[in-house]
Short mmCIF file of C-alpha atoms in Angstrom, two decimals:
data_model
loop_
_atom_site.label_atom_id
_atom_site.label_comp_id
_atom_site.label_asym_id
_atom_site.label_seq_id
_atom_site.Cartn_x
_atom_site.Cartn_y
_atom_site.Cartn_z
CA UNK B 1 52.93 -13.93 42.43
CA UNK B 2 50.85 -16.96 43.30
CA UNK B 3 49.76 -17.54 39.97
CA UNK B 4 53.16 -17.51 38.88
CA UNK B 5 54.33 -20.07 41.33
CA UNK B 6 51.94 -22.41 40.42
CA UNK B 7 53.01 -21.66 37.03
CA UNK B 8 56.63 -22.28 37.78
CA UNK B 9 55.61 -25.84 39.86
CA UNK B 10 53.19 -27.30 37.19
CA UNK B 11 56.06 -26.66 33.94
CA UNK B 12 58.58 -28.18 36.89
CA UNK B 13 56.11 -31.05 37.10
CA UNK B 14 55.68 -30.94 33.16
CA UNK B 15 59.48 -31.31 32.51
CA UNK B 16 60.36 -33.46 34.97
CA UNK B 17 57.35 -35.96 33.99
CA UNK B 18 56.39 -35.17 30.80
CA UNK B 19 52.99 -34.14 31.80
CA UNK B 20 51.11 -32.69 28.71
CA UNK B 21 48.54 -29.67 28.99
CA UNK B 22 46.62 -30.66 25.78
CA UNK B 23 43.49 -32.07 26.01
CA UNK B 24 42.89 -35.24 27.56
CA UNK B 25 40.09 -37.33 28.82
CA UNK B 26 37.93 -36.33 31.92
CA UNK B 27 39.65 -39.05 34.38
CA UNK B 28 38.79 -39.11 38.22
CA UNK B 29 41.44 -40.08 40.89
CA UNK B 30 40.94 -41.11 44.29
CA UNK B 31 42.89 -40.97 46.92
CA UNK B 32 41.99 -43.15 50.08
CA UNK B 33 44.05 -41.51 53.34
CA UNK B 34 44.27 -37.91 51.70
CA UNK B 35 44.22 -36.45 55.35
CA UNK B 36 47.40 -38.26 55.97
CA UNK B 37 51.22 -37.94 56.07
CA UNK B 38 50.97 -38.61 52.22
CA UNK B 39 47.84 -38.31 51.67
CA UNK B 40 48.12 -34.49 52.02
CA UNK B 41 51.05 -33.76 49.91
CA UNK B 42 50.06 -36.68 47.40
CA UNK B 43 46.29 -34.94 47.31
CA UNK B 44 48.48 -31.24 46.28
CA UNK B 45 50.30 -32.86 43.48
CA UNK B 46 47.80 -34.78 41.90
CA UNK B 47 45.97 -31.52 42.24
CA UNK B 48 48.42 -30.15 40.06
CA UNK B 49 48.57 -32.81 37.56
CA UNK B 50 46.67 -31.41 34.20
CA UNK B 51 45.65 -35.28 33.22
CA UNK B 52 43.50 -35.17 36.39
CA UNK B 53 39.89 -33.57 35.88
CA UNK B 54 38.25 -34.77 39.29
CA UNK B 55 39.91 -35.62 42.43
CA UNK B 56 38.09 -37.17 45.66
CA UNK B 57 39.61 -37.21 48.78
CA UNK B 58 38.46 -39.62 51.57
CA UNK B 59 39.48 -40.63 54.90
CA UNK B 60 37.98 -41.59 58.32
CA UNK B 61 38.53 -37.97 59.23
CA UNK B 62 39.71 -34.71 58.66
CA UNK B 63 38.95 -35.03 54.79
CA UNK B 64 37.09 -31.94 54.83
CA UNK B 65 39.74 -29.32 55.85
CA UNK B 66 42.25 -30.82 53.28
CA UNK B 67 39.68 -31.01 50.52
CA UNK B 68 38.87 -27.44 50.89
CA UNK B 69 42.49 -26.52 51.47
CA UNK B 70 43.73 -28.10 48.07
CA UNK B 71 40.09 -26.99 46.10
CA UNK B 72 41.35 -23.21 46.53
CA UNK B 73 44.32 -24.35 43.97
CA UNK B 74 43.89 -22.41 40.70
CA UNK B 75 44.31 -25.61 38.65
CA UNK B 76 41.74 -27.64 36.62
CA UNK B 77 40.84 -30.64 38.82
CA UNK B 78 37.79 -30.22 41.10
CA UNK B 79 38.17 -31.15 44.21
CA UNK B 80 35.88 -33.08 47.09
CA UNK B 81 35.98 -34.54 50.64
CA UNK B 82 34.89 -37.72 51.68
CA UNK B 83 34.83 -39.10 55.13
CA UNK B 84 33.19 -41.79 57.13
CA UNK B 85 32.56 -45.34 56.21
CA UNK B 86 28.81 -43.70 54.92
CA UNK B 87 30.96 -41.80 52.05
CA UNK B 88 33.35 -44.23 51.02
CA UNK B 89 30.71 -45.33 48.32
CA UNK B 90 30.54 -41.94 46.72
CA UNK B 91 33.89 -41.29 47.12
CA UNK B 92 34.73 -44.14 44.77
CA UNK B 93 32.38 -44.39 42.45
CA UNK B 94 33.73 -43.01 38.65
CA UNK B 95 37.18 -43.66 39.51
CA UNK B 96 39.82 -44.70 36.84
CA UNK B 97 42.76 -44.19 39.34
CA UNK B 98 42.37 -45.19 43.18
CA UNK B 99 45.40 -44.44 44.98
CA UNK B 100 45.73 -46.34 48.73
CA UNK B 101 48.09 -44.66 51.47
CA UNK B 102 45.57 -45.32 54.06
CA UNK B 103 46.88 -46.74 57.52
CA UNK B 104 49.97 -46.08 59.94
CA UNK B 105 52.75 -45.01 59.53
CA UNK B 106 56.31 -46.13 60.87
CA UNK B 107 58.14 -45.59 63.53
CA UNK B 108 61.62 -46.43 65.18
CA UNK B 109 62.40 -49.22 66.08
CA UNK B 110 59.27 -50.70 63.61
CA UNK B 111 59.29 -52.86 60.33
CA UNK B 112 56.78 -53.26 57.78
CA UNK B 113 55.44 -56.38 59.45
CA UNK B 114 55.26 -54.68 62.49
CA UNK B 115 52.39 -52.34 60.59
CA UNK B 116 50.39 -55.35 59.42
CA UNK B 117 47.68 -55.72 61.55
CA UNK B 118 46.28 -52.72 60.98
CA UNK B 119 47.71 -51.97 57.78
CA UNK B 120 46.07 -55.05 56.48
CA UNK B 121 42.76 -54.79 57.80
CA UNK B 122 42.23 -50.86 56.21
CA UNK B 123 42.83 -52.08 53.11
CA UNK B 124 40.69 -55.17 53.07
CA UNK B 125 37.78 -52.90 54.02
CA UNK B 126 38.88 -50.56 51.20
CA UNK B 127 39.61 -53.25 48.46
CA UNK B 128 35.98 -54.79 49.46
CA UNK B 129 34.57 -51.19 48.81
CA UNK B 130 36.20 -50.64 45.38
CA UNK B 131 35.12 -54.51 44.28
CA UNK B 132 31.62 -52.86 44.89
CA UNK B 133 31.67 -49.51 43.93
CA UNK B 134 34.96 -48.84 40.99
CA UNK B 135 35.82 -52.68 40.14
CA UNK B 136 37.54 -51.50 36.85
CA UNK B 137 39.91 -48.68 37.95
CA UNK B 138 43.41 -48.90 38.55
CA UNK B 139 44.06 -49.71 42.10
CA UNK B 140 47.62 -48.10 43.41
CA UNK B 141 49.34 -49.48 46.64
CA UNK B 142 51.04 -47.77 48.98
CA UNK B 143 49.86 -49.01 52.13
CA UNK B 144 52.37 -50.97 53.83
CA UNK B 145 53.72 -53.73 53.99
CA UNK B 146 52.85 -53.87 50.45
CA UNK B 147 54.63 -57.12 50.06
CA UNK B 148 51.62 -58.32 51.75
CA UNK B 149 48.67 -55.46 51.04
CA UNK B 150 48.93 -56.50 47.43
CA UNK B 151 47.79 -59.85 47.87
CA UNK B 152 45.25 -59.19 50.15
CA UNK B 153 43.89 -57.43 48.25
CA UNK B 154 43.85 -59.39 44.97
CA UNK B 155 42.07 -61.66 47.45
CA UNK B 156 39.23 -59.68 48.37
CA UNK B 157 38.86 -58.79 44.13
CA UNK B 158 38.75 -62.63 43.69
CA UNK B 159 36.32 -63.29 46.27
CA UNK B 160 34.32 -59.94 44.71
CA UNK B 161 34.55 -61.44 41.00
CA UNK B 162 36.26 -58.39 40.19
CA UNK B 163 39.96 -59.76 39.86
CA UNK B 164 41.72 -58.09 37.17
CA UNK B 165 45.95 -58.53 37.58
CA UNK B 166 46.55 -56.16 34.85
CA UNK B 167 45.19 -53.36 37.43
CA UNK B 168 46.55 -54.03 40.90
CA UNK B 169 49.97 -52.30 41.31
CA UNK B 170 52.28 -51.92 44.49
CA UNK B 171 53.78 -48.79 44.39
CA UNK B 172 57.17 -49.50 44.57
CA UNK B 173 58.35 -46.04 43.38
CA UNK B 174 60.24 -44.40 45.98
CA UNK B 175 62.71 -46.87 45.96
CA UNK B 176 63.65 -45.83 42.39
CA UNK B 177 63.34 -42.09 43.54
CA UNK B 178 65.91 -42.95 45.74
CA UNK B 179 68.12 -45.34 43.71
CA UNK B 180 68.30 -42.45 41.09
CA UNK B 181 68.99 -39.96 43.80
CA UNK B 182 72.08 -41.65 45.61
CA UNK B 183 72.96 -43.27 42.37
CA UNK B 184 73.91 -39.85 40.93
CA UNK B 185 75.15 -38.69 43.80
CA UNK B 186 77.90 -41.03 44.17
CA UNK B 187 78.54 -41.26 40.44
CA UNK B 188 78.25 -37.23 39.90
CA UNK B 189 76.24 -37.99 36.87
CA UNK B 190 72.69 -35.33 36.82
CA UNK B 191 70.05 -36.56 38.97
CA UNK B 192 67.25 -35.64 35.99
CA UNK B 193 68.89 -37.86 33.59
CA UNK B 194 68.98 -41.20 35.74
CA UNK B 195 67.00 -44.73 35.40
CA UNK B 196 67.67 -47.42 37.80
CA UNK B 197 65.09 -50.20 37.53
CA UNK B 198 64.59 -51.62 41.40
CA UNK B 199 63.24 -55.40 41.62
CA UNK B 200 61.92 -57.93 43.82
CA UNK B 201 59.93 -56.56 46.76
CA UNK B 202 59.03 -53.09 48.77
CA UNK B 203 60.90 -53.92 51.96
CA UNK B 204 64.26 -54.81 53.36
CA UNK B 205 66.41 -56.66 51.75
CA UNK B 206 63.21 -57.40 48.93
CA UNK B 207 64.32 -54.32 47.30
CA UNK B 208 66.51 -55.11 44.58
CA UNK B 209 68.25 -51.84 42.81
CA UNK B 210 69.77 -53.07 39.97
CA UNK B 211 72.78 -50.46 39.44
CA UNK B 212 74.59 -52.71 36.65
CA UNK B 213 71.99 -51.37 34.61
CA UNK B 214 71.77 -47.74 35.23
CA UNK B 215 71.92 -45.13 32.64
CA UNK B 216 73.77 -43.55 32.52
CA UNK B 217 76.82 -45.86 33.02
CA UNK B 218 79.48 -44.96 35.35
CA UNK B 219 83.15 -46.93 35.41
CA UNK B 220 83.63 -44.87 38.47
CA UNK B 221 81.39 -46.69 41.22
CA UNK B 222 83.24 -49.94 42.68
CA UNK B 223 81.47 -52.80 44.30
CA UNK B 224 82.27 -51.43 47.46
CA UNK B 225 79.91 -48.32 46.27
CA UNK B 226 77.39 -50.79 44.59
CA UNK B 227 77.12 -52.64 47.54
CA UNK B 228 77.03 -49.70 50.05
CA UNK B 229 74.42 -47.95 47.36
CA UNK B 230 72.37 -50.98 47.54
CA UNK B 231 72.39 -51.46 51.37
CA UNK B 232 70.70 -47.46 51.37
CA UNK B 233 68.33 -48.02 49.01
CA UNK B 234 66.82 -51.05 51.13
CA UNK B 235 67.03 -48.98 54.37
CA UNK B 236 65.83 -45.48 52.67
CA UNK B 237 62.58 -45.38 54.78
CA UNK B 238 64.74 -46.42 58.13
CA UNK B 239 67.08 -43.30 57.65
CA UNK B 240 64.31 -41.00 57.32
CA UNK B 241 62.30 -42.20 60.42
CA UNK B 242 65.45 -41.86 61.97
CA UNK B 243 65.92 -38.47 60.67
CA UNK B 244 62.63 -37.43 62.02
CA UNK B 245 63.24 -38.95 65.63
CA UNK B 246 60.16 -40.91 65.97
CA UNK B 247 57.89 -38.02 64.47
CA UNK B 248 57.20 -39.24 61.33
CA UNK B 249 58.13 -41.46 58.58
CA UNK B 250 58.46 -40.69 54.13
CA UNK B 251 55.55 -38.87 53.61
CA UNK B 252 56.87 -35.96 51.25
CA UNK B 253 59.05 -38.21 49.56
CA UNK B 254 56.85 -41.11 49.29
CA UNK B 255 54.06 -38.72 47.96
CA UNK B 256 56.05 -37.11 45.13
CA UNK B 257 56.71 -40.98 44.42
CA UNK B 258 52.97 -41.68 44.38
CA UNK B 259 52.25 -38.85 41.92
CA UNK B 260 54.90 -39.89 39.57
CA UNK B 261 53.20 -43.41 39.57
CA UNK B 262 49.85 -42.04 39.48
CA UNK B 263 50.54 -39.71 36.40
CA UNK B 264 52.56 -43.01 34.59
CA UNK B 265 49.08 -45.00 35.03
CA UNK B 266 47.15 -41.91 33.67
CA UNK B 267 49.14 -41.90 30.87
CA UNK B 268 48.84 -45.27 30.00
CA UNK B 269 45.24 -44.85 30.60
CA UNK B 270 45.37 -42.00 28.11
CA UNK B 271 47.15 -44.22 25.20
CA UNK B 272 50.97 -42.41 25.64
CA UNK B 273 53.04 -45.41 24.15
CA UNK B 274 56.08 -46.49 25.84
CA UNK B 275 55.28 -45.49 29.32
CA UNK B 276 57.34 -48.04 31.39
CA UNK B 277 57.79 -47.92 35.28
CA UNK B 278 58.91 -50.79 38.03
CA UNK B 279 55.74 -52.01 39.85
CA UNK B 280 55.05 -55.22 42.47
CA UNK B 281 52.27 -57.02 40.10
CA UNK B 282 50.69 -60.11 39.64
CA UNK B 283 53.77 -61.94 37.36
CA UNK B 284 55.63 -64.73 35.92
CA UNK B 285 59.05 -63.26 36.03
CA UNK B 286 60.08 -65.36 38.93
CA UNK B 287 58.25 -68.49 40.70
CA UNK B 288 56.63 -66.02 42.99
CA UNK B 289 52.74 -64.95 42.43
CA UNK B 290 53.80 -61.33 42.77
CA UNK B 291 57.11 -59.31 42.25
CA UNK B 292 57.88 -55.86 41.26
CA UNK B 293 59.98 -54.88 37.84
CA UNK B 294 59.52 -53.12 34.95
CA UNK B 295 55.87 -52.78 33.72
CA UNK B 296 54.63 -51.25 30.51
CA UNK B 297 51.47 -49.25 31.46
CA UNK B 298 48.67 -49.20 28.61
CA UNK B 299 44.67 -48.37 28.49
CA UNK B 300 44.40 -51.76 30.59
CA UNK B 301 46.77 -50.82 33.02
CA UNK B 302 49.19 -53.29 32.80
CA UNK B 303 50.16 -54.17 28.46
CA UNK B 304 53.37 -55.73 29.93
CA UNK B 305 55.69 -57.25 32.54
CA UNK B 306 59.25 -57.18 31.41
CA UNK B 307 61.92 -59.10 32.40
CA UNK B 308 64.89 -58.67 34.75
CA UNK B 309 67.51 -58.24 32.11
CA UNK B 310 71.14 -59.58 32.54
CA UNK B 311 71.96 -59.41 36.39
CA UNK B 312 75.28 -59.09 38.05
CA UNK B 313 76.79 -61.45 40.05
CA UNK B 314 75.82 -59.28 42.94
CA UNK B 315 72.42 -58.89 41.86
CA UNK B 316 71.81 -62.66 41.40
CA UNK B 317 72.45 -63.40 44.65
CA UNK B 318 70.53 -60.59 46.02
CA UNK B 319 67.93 -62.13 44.08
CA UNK B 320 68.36 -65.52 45.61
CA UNK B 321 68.39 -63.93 48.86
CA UNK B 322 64.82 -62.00 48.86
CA UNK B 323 62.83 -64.72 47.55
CA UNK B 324 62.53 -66.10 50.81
CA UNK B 325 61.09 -63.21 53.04
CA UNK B 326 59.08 -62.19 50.08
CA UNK B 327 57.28 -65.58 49.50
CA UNK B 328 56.25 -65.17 53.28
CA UNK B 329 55.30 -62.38 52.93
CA UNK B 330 52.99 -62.41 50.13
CA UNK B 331 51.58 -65.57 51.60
CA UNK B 332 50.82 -63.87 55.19
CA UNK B 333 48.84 -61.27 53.12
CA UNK B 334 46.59 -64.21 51.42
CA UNK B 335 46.53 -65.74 54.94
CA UNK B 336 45.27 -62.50 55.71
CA UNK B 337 42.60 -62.38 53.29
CA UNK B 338 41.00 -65.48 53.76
CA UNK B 339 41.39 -66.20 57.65
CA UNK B 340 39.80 -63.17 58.61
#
């Protein structure tokens, strides 16, 4: 029955992200806070992902339990645990994806900022460690406030000589998970059959969904709905630590999320053409140094940043409207990175 199941979950995972079972390169993934909130869920589905041939799990502690928990998985990638500052070295080394949801979580009554202090300093430890020890692989971050952990650590890879834009990404993915979930909700359209690109930023009002280009179109949403769509995209991480009542924040959500990123770079990686997903990168689409839309994902990492397309009124002045939180934002992070 167990064999079956995973049989059932991986073709799930295959449909629903085109994951391929042929043969692929050997590519190692390594997840940084795998005994976490989603670190633990994120380690399972990468686990299951067939383009994934080793996976390392590290984290301050803890790392061993979960490592041998997911390593009993009858599924291709072998599995080990890292922990300790003494292991981060080993942990790394090899890696062509290195996946960050190291730190705190959130909880009520916090914002993003309110995680920075000791959001920022894990990952400029972390960043310093893969400038030493995996300076080419594709660095993917979900450690918040990535408006800010982005640019801190593009910092640290400047000061390592190991800079590279096209493979520093901000994992801005749950916020289209969610803009195609409530999206087809309201519009009663099928959830598996919905893009919404999301803009700007990864928190707040930074989050830009742009629902005047959805697919597919629906006449039946009014701005009223656009609007109050909008507003719960930008506070989709507030109504689940809500939800939880100060017990935890989007960790099973926010995993799946990771995975589908993580599999999009591993394709690109891999040379699948056309593999396009929204990502806060190093870019030129606005006057700010960073800012997430659509990226084309290549053997690079980033082939691509693509525009913002024709806006709505609406959307314009959303636009307008995050530029100025996420310019302070992104320049507390390089603050950050050189002041301490």
């Amino acid at each position: 029955m167990r064999s079956s199941l995973l049989k059932s979950t991986s073709e799930l995972l295959r449909r629903s992200r085109g994951y391929s079972s042929t043969a692929n390169p050997e590519r190692k993934v390594a997840i940084l806070g795998a005994a976490g909130g989603i670190g633990q869920p994120l380690a399972l589905l990468m686990k299951l992902n067939p383009l994934v041939s080793s996976l390392s799990l590290y984290d301050i502690a803890g790392t061993v339990g979960v490592a041998a928990d997911v390593s009993h998985i009858n599924s291709p990638a072998l599995v080990k645990g890292f922990m300790g500052d003494d292991q981060l070295g080993e942990a790394l080394e090899g890696s062509d994806v290195v996946i960050i949801p190291a730190g705190v979580p959130r909880k009520p009554g916090m914002t993003r900022d309110d995680l920075f202090n000791i959001n920022a300093g894990i990952v400029k430890a972390l960043s310093t460690a893969i400038a030493k020890h995996c300076p080419n692989a594709l660095v993917n971050m979900i450690s918040n406030p990535v408006n800010s952990t982005v640019p801190i650590a593009a910092e640290v890879f400047k000061k390592a000589g190991t800079y590279d834009e096209k493979k520093l990404f901000g994992v801005t993915t749950l916020d289209v998970v969610r803009a195609k979930t409530f999206y087809a909700g309201k519009a009663g359209v099928p959830v598996t059959e919905v893009n919404v690109p999301v803009v700007g930023g990864h928190a707040g009002i930074t989050i830009l969904p742009l629902f005047s280009q959805a697919t597919p179109a629906s006449n039946s949403l009014s701005q009223e709905d656009i609007v109050a769509l909008t507003k719960r995209t930008q506070d989709g991480g507030t109504e689940v630590v809500e939800a939880k009542a100060g017990k935890g924040s989007a960790t099973l959500s926010m995993a799946y999320a990771g995975a589908v990123f993580a599999d999009a770079c591993l394709k690109g990686l891999n040379g699948v053409p056309d593999i396009v997903e929204c990502s806060f990168v190093q870019s030129t689409v606005t006057e700010l140094p960073f800012f997430a839309s659509k990226v084309r994902l290549g053997k690079n990492g980033v082939e691509e940043v693509l525009g913002l397309g024709e806006l709505s009124d609406f959307e314009k002045k959303g636009l307008e409207n995050l530029k100025g939180e996420l310019k302070a934002s992104i320049e507390k992070g390089i603050k950050f990175a050189h002041g301490n």
